[in-house]
CSV table of C-alpha atoms in Angstrom, one decimal:
chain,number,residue,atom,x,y,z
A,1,UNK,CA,134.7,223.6,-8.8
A,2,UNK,CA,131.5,222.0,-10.1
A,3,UNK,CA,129.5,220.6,-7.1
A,4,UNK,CA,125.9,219.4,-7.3
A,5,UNK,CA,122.3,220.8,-6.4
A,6,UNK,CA,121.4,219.4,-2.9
A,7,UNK,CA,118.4,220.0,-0.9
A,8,UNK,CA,117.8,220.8,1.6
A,9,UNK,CA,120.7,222.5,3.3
A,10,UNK,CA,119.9,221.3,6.6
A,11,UNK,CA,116.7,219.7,8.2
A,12,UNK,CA,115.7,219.4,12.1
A,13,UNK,CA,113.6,216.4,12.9
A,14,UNK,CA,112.6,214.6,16.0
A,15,UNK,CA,113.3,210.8,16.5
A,16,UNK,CA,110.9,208.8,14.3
A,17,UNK,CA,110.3,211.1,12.1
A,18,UNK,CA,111.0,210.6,8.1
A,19,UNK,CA,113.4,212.0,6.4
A,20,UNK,CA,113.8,213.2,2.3
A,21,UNK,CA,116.6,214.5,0.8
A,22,UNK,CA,117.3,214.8,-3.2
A,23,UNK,CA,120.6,215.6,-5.2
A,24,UNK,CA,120.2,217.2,-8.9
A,25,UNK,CA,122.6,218.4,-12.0
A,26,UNK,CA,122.5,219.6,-15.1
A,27,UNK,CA,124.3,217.1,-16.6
A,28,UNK,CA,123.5,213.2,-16.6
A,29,UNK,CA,125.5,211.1,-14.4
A,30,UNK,CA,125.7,206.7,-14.8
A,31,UNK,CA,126.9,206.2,-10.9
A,32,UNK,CA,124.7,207.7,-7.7
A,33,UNK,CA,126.2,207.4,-4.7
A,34,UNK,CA,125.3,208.7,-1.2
A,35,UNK,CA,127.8,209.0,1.7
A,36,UNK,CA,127.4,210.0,5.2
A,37,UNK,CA,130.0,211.9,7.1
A,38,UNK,CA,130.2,212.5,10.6
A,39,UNK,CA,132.6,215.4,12.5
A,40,UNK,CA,136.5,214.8,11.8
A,41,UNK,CA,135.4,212.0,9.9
A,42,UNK,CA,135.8,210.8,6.7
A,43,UNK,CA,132.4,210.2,4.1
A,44,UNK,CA,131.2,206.4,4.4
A,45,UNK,CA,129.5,204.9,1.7
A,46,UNK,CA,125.8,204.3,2.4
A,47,UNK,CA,124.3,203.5,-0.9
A,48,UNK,CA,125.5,203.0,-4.4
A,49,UNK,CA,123.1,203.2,-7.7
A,50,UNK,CA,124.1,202.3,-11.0
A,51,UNK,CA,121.0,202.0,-13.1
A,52,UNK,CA,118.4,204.7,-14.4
A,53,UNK,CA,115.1,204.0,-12.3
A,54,UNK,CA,117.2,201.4,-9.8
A,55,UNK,CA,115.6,201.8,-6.4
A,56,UNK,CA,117.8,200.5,-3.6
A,57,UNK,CA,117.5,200.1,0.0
A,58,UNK,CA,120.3,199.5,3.4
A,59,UNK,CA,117.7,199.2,6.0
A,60,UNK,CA,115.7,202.3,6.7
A,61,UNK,CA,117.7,203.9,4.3
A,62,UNK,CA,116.2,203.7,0.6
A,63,UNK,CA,117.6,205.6,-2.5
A,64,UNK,CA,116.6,206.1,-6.3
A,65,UNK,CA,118.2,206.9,-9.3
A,66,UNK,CA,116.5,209.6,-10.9
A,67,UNK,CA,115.3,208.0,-14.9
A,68,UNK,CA,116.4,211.4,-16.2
A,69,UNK,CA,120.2,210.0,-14.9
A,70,UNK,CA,120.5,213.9,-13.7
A,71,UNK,CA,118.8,213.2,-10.3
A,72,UNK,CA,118.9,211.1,-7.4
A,73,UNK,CA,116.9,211.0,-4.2
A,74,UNK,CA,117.5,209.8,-0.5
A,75,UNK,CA,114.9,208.8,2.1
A,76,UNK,CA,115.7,208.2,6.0
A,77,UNK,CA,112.5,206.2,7.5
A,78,UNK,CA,112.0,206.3,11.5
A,79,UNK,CA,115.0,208.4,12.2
A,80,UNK,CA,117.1,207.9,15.1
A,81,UNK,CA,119.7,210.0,16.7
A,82,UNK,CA,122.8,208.2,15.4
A,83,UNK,CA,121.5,209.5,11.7
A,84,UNK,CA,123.0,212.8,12.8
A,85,UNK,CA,125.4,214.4,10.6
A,86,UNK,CA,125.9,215.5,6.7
A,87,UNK,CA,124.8,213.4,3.8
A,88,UNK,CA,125.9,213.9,0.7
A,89,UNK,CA,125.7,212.9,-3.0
A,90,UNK,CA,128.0,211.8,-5.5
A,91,UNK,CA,127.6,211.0,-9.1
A,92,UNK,CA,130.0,210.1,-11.8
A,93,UNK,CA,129.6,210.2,-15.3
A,94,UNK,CA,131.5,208.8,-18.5
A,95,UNK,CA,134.4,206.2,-17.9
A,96,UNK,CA,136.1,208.8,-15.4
A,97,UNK,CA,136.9,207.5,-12.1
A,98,UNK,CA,136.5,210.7,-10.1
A,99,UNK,CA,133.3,211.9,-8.1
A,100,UNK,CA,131.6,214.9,-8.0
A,101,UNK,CA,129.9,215.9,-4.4
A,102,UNK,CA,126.5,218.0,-3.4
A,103,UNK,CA,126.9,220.7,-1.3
A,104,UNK,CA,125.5,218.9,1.6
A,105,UNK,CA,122.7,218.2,3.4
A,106,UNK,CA,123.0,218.5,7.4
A,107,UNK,CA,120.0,216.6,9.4
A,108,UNK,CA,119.6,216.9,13.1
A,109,UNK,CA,117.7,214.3,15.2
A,110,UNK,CA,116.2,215.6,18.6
A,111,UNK,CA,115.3,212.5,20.9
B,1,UNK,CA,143.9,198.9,11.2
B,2,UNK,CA,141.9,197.9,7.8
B,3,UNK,CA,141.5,201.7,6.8
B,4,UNK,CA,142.6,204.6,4.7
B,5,UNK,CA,145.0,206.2,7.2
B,6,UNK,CA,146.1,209.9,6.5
B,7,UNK,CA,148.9,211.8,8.8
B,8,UNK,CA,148.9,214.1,10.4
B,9,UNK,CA,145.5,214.8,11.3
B,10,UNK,CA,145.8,218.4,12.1
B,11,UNK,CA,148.8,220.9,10.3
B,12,UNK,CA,149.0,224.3,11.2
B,13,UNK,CA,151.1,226.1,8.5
B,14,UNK,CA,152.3,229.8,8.3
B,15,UNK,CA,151.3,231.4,4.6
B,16,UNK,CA,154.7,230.6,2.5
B,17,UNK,CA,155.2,227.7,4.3
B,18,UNK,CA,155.8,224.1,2.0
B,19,UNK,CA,153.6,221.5,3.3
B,20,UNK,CA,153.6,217.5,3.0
B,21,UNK,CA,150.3,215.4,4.0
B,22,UNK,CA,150.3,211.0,3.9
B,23,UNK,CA,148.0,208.7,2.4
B,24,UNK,CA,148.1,205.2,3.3
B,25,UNK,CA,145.1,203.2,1.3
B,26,UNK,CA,143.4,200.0,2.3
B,27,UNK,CA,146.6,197.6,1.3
B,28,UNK,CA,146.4,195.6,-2.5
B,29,UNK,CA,144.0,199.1,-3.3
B,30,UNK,CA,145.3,200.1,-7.0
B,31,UNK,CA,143.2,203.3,-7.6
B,32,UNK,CA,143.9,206.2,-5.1
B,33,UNK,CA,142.0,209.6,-4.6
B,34,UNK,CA,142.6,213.1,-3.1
B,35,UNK,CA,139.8,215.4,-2.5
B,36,UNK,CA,139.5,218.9,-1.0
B,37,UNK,CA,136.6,219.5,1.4
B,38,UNK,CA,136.3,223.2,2.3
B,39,UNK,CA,134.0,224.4,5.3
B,40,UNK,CA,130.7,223.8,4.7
B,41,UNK,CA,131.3,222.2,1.6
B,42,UNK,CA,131.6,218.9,-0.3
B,43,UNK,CA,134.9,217.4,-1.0
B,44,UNK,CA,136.0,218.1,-4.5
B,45,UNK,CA,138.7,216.0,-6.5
B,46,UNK,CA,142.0,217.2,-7.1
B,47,UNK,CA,144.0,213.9,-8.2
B,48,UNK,CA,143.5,210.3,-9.4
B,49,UNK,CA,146.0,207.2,-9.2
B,50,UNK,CA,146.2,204.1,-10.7
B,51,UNK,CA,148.8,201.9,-9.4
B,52,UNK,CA,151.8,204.3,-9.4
B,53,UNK,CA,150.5,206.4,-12.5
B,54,UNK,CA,148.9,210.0,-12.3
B,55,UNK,CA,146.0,209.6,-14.6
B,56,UNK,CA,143.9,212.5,-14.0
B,57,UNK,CA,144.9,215.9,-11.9
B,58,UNK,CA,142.4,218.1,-13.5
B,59,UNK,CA,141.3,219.1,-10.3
B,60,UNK,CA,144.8,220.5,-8.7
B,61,UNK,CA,143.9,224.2,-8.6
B,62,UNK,CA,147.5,225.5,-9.1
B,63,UNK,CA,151.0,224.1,-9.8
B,64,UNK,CA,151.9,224.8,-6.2
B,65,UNK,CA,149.9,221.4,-5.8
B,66,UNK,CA,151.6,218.5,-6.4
B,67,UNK,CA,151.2,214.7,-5.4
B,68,UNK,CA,153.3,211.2,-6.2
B,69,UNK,CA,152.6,207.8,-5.5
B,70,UNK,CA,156.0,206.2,-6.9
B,71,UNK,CA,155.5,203.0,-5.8
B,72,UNK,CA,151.8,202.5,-5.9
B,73,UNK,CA,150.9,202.3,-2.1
B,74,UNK,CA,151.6,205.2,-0.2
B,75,UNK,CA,150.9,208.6,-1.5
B,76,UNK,CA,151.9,212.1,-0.7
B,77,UNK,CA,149.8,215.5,-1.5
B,78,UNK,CA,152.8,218.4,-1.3
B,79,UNK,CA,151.5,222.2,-1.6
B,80,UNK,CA,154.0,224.8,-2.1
B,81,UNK,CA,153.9,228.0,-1.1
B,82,UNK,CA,150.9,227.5,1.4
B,83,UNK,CA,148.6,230.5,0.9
B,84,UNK,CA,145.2,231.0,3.3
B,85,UNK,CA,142.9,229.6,0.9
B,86,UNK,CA,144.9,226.2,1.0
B,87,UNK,CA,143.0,226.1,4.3
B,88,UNK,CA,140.8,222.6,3.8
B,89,UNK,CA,140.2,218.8,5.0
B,90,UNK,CA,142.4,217.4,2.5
B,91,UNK,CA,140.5,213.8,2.1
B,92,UNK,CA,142.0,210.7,0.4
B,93,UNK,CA,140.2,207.5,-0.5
B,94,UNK,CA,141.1,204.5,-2.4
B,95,UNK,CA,139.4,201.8,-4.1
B,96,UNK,CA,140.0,198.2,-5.2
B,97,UNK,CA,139.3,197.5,-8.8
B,98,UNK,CA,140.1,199.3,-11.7
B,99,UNK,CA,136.9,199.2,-13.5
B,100,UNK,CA,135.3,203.0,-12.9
B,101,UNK,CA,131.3,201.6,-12.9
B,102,UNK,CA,131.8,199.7,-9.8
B,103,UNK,CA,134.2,200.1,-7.1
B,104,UNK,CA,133.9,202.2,-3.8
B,105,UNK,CA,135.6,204.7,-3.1
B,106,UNK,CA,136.8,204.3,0.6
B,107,UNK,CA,137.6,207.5,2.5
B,108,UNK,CA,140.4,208.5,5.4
B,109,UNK,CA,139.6,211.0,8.1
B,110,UNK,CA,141.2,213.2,6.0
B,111,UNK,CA,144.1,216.0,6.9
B,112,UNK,CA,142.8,220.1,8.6
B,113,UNK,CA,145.2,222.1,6.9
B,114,UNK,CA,145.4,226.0,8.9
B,115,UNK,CA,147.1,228.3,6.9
B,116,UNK,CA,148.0,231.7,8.8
């Protein structure tokens, strides 16, 4: 099944440290969403975006909507060791209801 | 508990075998999702609900799959036939309002399915 360009794959940081990752399709999308999901967990809604451009925050996490509509991007500032785990993307497009994921991107804090 | 709920957390099926997994949304939720998460991947949709009604199951991958929602709370995702590449977090999530721009899309812990 169709599943969106993430990057990068996986990233290794140490506490404090910034953190970037972007999400990108071929095809335009009017909803950006990113999730985080921990081990046997479910994904949890971190940020939404609904506007070309809109640039939205949830404390140290900030997120854009790419103005093309076909990109997104998600920045982690001062990273702590509870960010561990797998973020992922999620855009929709048209009046359907259903999302379409990345593949993932894994980040690691070290203390 | 205020959450999606799925049962059981953990099925272990031999190949052939029929399987049924649980959904139970966040209560007065009308729209209803099931998503496919293989290892290392993203989840991927396989079925929407509104209410009790099946609009969209363009992501089912065969007609082994099949789920039901007959009285618009509680749904069931039934896969016939299990074969190995069943094997998958089988996620559901629900959401409140009906209009596609802006509701959230709450997610369960989702179902390991093990097919042998």
């Amino acid at each position: 099944g169709q599943q969106l360009n993430q990057s990068p794959q996986s990233m290794f940081i140490q506490e404090g440290e910034d953190v970037s990752m972007n999400c990108t399709s071929s095809s335009i999308f009017n909803t950006w969403l990113w999730y985080k999901q921990d081990p046997g967990e479910g994904p949890v809604l971190l940020i939404a975006l609904y506007k070309a451009g809109e640039l939205t925050s949830n404390g140290r996490l900030t997120a854009q909507f790419g103005i093309t509509r076909k990109d997104s991007f998600l920045n982690i500032s001062a990273s702590i060791p509870s960010d561990v785990g797998i973020y992922f993307c999620a855009g929709r497009r048209g009046a359907t209801n259903k999302l379409i994921f990345g593949t993932g991107t894994l980040l690691a804090v070290q203390p | 508990g205020a959450g999606v709920s799925q049962s059981p957390r953990y099925k272990v099926a031999k190949r052939g075998q029929d399987v049924a997994l649980r959904c139970d949304p966040i209560s007065g939720h009308v729209s209803l999702f099931w998503y496919q998460q293989a290892l290392g991947q993203g989840p991927e949709f396989l079925t929407y609900f509104q209410n009790e009604a099946q609009l969209d199951k363009s992501g089912l991958p065969s007609d082994r799959f099949f789920a039901e929602r007959p009285e618009g709370s509680v749904s069931t995702l039934k896969i016939q036939r299990t074969q190995q590449e069943d094997s998958a977090v089988y996620l559901c999530a629900s959401a409140f309002v009906l209009a596609a721009s802006t509701d959230t899309q709450y997610f369960g812990p989702g179902t390991r399915l093990t097919v042998l």
